PDB file of N, CA and C in Angstrom:
ATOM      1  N   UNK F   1     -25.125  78.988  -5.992  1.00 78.00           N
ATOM      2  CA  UNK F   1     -25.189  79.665  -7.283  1.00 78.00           C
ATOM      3  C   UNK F   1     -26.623  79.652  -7.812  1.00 78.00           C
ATOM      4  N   UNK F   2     -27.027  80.738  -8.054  1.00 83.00           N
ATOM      5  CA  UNK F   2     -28.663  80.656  -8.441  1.00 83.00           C
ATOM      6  C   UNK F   2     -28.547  80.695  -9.915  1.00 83.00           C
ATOM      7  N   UNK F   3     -29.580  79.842 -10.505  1.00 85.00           N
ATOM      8  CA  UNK F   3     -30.019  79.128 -11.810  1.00 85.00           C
ATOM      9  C   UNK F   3     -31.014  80.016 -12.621  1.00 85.00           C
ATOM     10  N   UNK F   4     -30.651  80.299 -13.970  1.00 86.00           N
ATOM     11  CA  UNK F   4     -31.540  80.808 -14.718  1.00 86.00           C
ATOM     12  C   UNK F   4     -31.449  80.421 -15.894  1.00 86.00           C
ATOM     13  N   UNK F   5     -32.378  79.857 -16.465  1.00 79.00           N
ATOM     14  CA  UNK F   5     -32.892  79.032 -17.790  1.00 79.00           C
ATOM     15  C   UNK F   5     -31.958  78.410 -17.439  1.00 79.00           C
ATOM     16  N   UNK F   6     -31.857  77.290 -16.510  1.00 84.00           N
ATOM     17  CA  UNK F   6     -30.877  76.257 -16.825  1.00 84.00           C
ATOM     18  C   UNK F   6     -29.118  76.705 -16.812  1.00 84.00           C
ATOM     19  N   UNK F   7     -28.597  77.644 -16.263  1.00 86.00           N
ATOM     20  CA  UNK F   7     -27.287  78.055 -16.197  1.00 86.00           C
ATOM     21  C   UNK F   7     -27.221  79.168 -14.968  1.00 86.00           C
ATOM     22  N   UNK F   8     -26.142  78.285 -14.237  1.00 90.00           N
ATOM     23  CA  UNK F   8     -25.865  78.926 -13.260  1.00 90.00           C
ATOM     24  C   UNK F   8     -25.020  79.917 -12.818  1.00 90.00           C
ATOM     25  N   UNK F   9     -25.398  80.669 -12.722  1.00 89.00           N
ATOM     26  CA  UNK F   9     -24.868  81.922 -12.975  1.00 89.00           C
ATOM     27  C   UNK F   9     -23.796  82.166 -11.642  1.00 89.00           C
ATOM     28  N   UNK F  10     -22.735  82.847 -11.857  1.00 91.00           N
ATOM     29  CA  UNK F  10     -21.870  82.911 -10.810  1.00 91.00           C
ATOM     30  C   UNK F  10     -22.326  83.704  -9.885  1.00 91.00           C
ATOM     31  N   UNK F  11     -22.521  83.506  -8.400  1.00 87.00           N
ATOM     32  CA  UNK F  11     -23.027  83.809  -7.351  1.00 87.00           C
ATOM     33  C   UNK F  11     -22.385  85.005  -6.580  1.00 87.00           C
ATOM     34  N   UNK F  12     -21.189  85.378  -6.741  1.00 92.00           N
ATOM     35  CA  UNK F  12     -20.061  85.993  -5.679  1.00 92.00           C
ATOM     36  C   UNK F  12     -20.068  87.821  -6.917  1.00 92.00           C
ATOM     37  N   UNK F  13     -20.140  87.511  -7.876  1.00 92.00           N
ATOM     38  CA  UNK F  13     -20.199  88.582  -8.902  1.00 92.00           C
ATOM     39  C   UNK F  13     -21.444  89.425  -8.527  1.00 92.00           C
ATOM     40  N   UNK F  14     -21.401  90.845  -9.168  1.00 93.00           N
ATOM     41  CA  UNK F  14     -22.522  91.556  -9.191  1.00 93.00           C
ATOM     42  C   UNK F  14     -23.692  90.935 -10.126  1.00 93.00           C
ATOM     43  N   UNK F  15     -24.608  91.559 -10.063  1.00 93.00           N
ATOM     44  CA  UNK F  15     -25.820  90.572 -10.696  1.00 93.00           C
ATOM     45  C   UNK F  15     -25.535  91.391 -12.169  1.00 93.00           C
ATOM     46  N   UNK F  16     -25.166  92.327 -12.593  1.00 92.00           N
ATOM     47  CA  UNK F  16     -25.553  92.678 -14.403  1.00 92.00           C
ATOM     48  C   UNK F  16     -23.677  91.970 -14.401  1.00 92.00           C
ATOM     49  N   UNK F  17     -22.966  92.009 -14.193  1.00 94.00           N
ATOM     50  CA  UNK F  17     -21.800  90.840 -14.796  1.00 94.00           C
ATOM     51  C   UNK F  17     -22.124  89.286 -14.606  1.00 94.00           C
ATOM     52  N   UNK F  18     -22.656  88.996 -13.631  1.00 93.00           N
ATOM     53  CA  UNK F  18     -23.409  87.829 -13.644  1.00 93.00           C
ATOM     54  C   UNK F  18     -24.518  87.113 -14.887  1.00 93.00           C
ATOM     55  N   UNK F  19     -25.195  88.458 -14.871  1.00 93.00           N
ATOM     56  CA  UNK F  19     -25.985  87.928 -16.062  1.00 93.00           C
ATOM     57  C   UNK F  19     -25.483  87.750 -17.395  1.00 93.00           C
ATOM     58  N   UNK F  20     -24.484  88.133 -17.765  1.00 93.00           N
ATOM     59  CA  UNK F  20     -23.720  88.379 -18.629  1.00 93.00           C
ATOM     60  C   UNK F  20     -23.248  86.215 -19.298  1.00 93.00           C
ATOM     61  N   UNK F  21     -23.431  85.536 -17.865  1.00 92.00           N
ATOM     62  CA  UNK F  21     -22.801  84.234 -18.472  1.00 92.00           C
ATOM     63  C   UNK F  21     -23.739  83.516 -19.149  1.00 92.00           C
ATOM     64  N   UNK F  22     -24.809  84.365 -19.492  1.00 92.00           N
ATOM     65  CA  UNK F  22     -26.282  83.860 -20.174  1.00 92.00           C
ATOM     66  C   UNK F  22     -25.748  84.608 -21.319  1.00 92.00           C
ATOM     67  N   UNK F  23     -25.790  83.136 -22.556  1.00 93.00           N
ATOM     68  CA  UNK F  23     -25.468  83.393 -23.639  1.00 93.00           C
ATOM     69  C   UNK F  23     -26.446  84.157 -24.599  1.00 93.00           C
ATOM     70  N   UNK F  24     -25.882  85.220 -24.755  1.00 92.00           N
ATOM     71  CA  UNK F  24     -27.044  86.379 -25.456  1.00 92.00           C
ATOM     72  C   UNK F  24     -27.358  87.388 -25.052  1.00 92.00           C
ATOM     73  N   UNK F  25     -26.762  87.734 -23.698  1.00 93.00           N
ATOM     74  CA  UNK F  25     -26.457  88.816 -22.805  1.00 93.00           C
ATOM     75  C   UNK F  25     -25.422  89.262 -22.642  1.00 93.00           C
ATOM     76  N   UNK F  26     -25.046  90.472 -22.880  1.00 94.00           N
ATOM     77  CA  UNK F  26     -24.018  91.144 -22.736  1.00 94.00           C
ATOM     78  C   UNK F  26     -24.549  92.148 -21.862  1.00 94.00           C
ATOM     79  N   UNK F  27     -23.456  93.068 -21.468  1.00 95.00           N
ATOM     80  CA  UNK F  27     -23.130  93.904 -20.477  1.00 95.00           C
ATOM     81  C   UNK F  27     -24.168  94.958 -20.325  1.00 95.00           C
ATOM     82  N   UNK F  28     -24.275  95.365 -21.934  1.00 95.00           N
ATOM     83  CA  UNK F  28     -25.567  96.592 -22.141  1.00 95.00           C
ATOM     84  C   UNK F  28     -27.004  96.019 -21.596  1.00 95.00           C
ATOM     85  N   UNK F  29     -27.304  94.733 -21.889  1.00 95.00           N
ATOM     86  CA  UNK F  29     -28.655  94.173 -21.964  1.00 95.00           C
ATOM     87  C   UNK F  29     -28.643  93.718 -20.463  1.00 95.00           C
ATOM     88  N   UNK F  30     -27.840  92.961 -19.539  1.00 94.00           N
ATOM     89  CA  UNK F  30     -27.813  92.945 -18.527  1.00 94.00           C
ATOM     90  C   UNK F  30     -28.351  93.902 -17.385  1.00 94.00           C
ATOM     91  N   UNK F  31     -27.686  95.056 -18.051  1.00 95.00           N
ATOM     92  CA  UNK F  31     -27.946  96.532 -17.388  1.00 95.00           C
ATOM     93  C   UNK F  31     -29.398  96.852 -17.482  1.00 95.00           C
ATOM     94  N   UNK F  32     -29.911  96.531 -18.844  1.00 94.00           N
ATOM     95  CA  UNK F  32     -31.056  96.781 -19.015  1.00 94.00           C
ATOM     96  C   UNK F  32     -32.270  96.436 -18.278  1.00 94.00           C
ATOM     97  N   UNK F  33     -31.574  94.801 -18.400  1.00 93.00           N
ATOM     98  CA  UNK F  33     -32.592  94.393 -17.646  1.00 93.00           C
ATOM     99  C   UNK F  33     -32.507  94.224 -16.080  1.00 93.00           C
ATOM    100  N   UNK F  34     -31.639  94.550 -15.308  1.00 93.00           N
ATOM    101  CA  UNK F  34     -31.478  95.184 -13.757  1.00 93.00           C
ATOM    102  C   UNK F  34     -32.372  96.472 -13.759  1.00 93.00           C
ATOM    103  N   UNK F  35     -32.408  97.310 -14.747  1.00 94.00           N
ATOM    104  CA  UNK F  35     -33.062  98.256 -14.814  1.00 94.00           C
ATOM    105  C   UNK F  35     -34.834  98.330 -14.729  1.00 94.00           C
ATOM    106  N   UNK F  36     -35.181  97.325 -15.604  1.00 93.00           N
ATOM    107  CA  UNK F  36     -36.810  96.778 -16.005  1.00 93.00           C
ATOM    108  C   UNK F  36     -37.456  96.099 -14.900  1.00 93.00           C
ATOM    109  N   UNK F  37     -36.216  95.857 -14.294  1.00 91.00           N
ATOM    110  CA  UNK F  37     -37.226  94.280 -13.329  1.00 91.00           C
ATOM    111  C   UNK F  37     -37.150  94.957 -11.980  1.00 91.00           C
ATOM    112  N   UNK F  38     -36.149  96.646 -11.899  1.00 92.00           N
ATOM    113  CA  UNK F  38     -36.256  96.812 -10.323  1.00 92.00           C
ATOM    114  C   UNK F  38     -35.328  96.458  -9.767  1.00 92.00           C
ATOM    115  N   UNK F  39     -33.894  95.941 -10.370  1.00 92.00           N
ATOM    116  CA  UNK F  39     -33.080  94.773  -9.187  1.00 92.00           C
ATOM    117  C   UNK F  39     -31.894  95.811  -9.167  1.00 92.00           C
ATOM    118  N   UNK F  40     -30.961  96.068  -7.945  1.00 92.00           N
ATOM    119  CA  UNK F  40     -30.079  96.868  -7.840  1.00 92.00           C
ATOM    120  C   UNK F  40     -28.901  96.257  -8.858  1.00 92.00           C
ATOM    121  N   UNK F  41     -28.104  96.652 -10.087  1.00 92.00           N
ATOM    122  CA  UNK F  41     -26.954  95.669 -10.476  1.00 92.00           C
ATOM    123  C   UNK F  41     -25.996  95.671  -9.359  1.00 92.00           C
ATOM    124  N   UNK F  42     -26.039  96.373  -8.626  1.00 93.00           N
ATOM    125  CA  UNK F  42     -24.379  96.549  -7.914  1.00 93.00           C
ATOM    126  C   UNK F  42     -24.939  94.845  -6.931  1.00 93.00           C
ATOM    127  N   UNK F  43     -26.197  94.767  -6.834  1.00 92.00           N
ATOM    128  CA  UNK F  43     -25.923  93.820  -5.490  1.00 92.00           C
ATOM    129  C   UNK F  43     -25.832  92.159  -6.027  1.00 92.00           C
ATOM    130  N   UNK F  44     -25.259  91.100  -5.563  1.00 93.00           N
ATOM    131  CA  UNK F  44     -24.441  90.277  -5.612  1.00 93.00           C
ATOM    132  C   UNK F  44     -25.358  89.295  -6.032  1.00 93.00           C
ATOM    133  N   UNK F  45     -25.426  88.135  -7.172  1.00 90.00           N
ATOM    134  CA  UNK F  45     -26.335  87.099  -7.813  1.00 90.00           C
ATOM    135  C   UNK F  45     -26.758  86.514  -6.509  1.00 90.00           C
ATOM    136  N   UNK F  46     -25.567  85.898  -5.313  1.00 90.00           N
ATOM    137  CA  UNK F  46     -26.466  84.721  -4.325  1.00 90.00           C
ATOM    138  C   UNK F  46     -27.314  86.069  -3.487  1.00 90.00           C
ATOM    139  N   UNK F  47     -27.259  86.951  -3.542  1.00 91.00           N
ATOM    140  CA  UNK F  47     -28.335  87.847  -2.669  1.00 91.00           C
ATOM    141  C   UNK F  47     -29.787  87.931  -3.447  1.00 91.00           C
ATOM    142  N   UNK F  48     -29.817  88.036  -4.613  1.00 90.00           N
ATOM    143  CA  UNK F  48     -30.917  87.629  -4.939  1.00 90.00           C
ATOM    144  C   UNK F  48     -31.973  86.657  -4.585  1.00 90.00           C
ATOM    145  N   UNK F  49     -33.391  86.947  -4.226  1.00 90.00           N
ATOM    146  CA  UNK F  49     -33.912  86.347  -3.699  1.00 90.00           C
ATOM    147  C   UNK F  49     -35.211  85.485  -4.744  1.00 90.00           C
ATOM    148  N   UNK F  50     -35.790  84.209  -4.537  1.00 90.00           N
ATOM    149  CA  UNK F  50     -36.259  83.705  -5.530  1.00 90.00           C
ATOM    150  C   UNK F  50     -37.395  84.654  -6.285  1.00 90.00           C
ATOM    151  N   UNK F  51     -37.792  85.669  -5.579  1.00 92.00           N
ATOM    152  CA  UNK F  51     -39.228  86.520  -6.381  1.00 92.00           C
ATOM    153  C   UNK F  51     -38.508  87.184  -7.741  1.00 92.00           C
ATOM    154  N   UNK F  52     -37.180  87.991  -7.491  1.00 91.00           N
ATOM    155  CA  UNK F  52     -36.177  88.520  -8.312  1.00 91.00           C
ATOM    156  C   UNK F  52     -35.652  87.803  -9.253  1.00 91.00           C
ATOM    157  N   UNK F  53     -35.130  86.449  -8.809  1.00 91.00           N
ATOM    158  CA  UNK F  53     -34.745  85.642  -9.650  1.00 91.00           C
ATOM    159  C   UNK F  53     -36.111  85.490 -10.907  1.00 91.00           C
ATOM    160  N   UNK F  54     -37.274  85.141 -10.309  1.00 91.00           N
ATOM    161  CA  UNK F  54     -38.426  84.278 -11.301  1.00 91.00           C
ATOM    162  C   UNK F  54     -38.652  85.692 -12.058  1.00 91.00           C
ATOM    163  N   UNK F  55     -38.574  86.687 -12.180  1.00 92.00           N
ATOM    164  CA  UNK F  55     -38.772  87.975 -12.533  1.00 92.00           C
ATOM    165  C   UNK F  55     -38.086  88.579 -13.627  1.00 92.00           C
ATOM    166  N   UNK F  56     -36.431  88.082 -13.513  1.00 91.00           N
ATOM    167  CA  UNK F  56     -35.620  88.082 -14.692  1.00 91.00           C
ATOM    168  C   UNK F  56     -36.111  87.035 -15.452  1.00 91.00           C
ATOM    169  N   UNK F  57     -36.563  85.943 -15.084  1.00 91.00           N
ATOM    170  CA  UNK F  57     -36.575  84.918 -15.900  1.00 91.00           C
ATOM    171  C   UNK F  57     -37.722  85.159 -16.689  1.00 91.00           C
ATOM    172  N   UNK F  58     -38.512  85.671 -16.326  1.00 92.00           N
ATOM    173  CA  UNK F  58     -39.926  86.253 -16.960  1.00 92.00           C
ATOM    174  C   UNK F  58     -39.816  87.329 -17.963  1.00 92.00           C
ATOM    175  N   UNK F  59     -38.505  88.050 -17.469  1.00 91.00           N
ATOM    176  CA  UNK F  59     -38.681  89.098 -18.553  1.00 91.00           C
ATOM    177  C   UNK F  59     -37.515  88.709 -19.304  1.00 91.00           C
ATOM    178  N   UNK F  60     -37.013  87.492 -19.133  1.00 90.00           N
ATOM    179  CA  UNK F  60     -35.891  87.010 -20.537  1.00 90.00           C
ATOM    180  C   UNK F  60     -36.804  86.324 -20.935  1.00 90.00           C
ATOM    181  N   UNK F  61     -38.097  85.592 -20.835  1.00 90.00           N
ATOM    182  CA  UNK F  61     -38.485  84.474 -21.652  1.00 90.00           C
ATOM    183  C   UNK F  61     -39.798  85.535 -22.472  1.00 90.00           C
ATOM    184  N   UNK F  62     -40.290  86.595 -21.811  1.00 91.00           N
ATOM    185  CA  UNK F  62     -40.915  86.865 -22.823  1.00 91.00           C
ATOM    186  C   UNK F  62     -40.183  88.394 -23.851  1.00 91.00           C
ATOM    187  N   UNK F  63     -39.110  88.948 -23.047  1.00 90.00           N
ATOM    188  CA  UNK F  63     -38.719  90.450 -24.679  1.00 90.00           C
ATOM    189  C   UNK F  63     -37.752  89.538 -24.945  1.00 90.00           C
ATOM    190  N   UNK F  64     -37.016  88.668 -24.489  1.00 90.00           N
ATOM    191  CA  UNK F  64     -35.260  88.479 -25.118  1.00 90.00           C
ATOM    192  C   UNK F  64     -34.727  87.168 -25.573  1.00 90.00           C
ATOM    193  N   UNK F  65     -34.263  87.128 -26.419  1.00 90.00           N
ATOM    194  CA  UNK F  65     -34.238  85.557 -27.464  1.00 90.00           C
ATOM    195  C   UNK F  65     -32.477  85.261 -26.910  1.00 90.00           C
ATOM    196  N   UNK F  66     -32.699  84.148 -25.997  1.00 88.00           N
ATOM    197  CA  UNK F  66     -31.121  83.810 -25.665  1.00 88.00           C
ATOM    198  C   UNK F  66     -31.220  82.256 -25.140  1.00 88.00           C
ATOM    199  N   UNK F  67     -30.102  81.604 -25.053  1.00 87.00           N
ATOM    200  CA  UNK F  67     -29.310  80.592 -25.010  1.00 87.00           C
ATOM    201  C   UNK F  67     -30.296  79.653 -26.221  1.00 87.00           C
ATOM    202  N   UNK F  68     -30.886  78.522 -25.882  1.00 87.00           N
ATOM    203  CA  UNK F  68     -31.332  77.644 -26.910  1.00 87.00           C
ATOM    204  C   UNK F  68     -32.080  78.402 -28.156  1.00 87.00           C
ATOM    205  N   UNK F  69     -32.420  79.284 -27.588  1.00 90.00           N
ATOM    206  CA  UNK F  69     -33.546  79.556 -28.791  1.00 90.00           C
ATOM    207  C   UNK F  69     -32.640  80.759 -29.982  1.00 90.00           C
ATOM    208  N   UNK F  70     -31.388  81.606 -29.450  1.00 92.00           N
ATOM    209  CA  UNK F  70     -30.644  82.025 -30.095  1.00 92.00           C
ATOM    210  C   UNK F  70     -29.562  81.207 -31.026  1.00 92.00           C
ATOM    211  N   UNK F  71     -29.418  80.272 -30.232  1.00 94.00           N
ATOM    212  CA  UNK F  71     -28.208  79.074 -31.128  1.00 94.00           C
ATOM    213  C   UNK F  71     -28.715  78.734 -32.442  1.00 94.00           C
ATOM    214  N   UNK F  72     -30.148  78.172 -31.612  1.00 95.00           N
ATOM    215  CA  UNK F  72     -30.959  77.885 -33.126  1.00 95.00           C
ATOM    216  C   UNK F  72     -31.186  78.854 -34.409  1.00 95.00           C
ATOM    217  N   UNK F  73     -31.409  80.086 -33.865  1.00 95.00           N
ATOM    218  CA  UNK F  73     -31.739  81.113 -34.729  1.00 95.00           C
ATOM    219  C   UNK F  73     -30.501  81.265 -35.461  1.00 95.00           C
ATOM    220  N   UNK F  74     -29.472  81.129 -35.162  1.00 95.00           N
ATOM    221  CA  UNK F  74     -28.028  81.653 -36.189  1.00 95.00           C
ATOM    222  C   UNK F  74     -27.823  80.265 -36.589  1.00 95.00           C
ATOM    223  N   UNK F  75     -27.815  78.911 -36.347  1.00 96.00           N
ATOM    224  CA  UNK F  75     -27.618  77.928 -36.602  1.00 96.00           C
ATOM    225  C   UNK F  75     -28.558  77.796 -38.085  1.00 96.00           C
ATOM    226  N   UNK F  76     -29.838  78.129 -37.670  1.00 97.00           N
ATOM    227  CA  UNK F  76     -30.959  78.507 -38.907  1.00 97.00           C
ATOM    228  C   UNK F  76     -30.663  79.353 -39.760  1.00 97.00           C
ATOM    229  N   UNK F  77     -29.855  80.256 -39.545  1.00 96.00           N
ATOM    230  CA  UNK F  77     -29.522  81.096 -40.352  1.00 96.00           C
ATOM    231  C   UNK F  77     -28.169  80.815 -41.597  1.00 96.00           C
ATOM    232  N   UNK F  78     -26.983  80.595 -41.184  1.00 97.00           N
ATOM    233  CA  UNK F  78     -26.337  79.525 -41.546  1.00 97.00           C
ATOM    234  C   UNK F  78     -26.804  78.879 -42.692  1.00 97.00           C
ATOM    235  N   UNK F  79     -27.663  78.073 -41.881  1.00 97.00           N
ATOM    236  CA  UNK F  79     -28.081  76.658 -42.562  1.00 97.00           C
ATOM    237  C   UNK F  79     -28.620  77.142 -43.948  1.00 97.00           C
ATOM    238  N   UNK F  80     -29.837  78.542 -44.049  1.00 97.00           N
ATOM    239  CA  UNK F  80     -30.109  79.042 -45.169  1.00 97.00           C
ATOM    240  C   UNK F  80     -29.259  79.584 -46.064  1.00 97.00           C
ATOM    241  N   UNK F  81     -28.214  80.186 -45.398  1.00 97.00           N
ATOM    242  CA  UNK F  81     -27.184  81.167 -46.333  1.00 97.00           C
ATOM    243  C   UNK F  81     -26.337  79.502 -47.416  1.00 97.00           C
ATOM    244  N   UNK F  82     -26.275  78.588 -46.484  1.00 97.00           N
ATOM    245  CA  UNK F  82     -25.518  77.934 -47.260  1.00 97.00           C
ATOM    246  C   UNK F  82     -26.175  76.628 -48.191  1.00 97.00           C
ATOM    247  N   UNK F  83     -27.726  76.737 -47.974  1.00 97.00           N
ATOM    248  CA  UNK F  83     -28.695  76.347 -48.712  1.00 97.00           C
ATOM    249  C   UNK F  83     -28.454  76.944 -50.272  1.00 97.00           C
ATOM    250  N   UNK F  84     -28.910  78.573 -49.591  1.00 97.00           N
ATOM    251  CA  UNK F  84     -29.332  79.072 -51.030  1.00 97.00           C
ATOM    252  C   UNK F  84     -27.771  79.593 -51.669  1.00 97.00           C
ATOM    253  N   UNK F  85     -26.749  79.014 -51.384  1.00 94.00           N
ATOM    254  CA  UNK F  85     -25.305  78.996 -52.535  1.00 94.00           C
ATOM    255  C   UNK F  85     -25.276  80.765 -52.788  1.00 94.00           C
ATOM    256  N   UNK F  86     -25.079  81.066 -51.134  1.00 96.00           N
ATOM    257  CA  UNK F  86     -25.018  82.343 -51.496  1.00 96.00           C
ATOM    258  C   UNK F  86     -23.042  82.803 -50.988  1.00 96.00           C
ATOM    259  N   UNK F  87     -22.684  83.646 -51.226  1.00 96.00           N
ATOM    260  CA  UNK F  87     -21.155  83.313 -51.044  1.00 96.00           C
ATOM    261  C   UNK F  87     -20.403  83.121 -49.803  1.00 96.00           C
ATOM    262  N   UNK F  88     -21.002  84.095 -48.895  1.00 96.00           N
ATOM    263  CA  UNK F  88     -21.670  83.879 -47.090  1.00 96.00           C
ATOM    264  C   UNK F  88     -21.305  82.228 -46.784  1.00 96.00           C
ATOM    265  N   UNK F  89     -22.370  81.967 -47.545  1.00 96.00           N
ATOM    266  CA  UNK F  89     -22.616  80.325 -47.461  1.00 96.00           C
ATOM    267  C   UNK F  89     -21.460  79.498 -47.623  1.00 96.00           C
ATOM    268  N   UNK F  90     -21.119  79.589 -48.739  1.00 96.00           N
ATOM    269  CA  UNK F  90     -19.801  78.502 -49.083  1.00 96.00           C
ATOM    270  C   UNK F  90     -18.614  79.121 -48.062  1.00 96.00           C
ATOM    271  N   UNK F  91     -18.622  80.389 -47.811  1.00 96.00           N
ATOM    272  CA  UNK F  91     -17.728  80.760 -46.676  1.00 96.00           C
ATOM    273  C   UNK F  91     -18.092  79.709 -45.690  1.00 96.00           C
ATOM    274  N   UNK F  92     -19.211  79.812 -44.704  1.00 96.00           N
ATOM    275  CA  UNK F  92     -19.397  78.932 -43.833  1.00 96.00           C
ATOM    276  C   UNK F  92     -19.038  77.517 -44.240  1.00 96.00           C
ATOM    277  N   UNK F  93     -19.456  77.261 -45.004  1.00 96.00           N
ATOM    278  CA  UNK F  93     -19.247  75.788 -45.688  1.00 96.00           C
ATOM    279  C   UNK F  93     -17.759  74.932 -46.012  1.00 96.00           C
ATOM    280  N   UNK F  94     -17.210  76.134 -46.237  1.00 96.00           N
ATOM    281  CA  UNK F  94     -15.621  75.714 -45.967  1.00 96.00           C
ATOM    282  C   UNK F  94     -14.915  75.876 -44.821  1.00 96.00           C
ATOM    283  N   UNK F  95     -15.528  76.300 -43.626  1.00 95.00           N
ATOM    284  CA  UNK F  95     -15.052  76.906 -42.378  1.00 95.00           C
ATOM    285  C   UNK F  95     -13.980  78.086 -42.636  1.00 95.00           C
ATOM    286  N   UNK F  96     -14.087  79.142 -43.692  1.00 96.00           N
ATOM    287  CA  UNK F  96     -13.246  80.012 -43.924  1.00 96.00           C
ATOM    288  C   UNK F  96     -14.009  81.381 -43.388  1.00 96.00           C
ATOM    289  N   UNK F  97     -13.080  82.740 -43.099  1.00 96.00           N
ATOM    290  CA  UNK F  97     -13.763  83.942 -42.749  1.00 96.00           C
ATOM    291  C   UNK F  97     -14.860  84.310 -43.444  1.00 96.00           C
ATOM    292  N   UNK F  98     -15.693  84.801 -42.880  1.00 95.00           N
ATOM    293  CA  UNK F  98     -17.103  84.856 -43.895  1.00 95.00           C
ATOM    294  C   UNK F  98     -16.575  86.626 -44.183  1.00 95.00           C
ATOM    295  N   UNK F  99     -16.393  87.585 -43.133  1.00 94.00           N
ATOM    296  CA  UNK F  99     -16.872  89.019 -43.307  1.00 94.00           C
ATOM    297  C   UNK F  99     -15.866  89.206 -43.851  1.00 94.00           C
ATOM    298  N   UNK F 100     -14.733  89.074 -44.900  1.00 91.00           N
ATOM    299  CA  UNK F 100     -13.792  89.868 -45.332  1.00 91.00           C
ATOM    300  C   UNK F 100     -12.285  89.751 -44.656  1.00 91.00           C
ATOM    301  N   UNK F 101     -12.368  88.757 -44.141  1.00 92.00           N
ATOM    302  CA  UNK F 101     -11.191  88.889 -43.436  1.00 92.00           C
ATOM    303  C   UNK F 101      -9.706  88.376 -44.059  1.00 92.00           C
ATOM    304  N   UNK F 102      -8.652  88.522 -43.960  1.00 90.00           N
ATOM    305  CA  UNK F 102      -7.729  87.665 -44.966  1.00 90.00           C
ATOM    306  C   UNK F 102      -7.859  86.813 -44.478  1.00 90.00           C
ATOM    307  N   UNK F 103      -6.982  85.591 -45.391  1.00 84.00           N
ATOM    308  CA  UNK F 103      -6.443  84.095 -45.028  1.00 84.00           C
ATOM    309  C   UNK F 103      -5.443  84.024 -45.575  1.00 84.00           C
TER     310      UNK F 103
END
């Protein structure tokens, strides 16, 4: 199973559903980036070879904000909404639906 930022991505899958188990990637952005870096999506994560591999990883660490550094960012975000006693906030704060949802 080949490794990117630290998560190993399922090997036997195509590489843009593969990339997909990188939190902050979805299906569209996956695509995208099979697209940017040159890499066929149809062909399979363990076929990837390490130049391909270091290549995604290059172009997730410098356009795309995912796994640690995204957690933080909504975690940060959060943390302000329920700083500044905004109603968002006390939603979070009570663990209740924030967007409107019933209860």
């Amino acid at each position: 199973m080949p490794r990117i930022f630290g998560v190993e991505i399922p090997g036997r899958k195509r590489t843009e559903y593969a990339l997909c188990s990188i939190y902050g990637i979805g299906l569209t952005l996956a695509r995208e980036i099979c697209e940017k870096s040159g890499i066929d999506p149809a062909k399979k994560a363990d076929a990837l070879n390490d130049e391909e591999l270091s290549q995604i990883s290059k172009l997730l660490q410098t356009e795309y904000r995912t796994e640690g550094d995204l957690r933080r960012e909504i975690s940060g975000n959060i943390r302000r909404l329920i700083s500044i006693n905004s109603y968002r906030g006390s939603r979070h704060r009570r663990g209740l639906p924030v967007r409107g949802q019933r209860t």
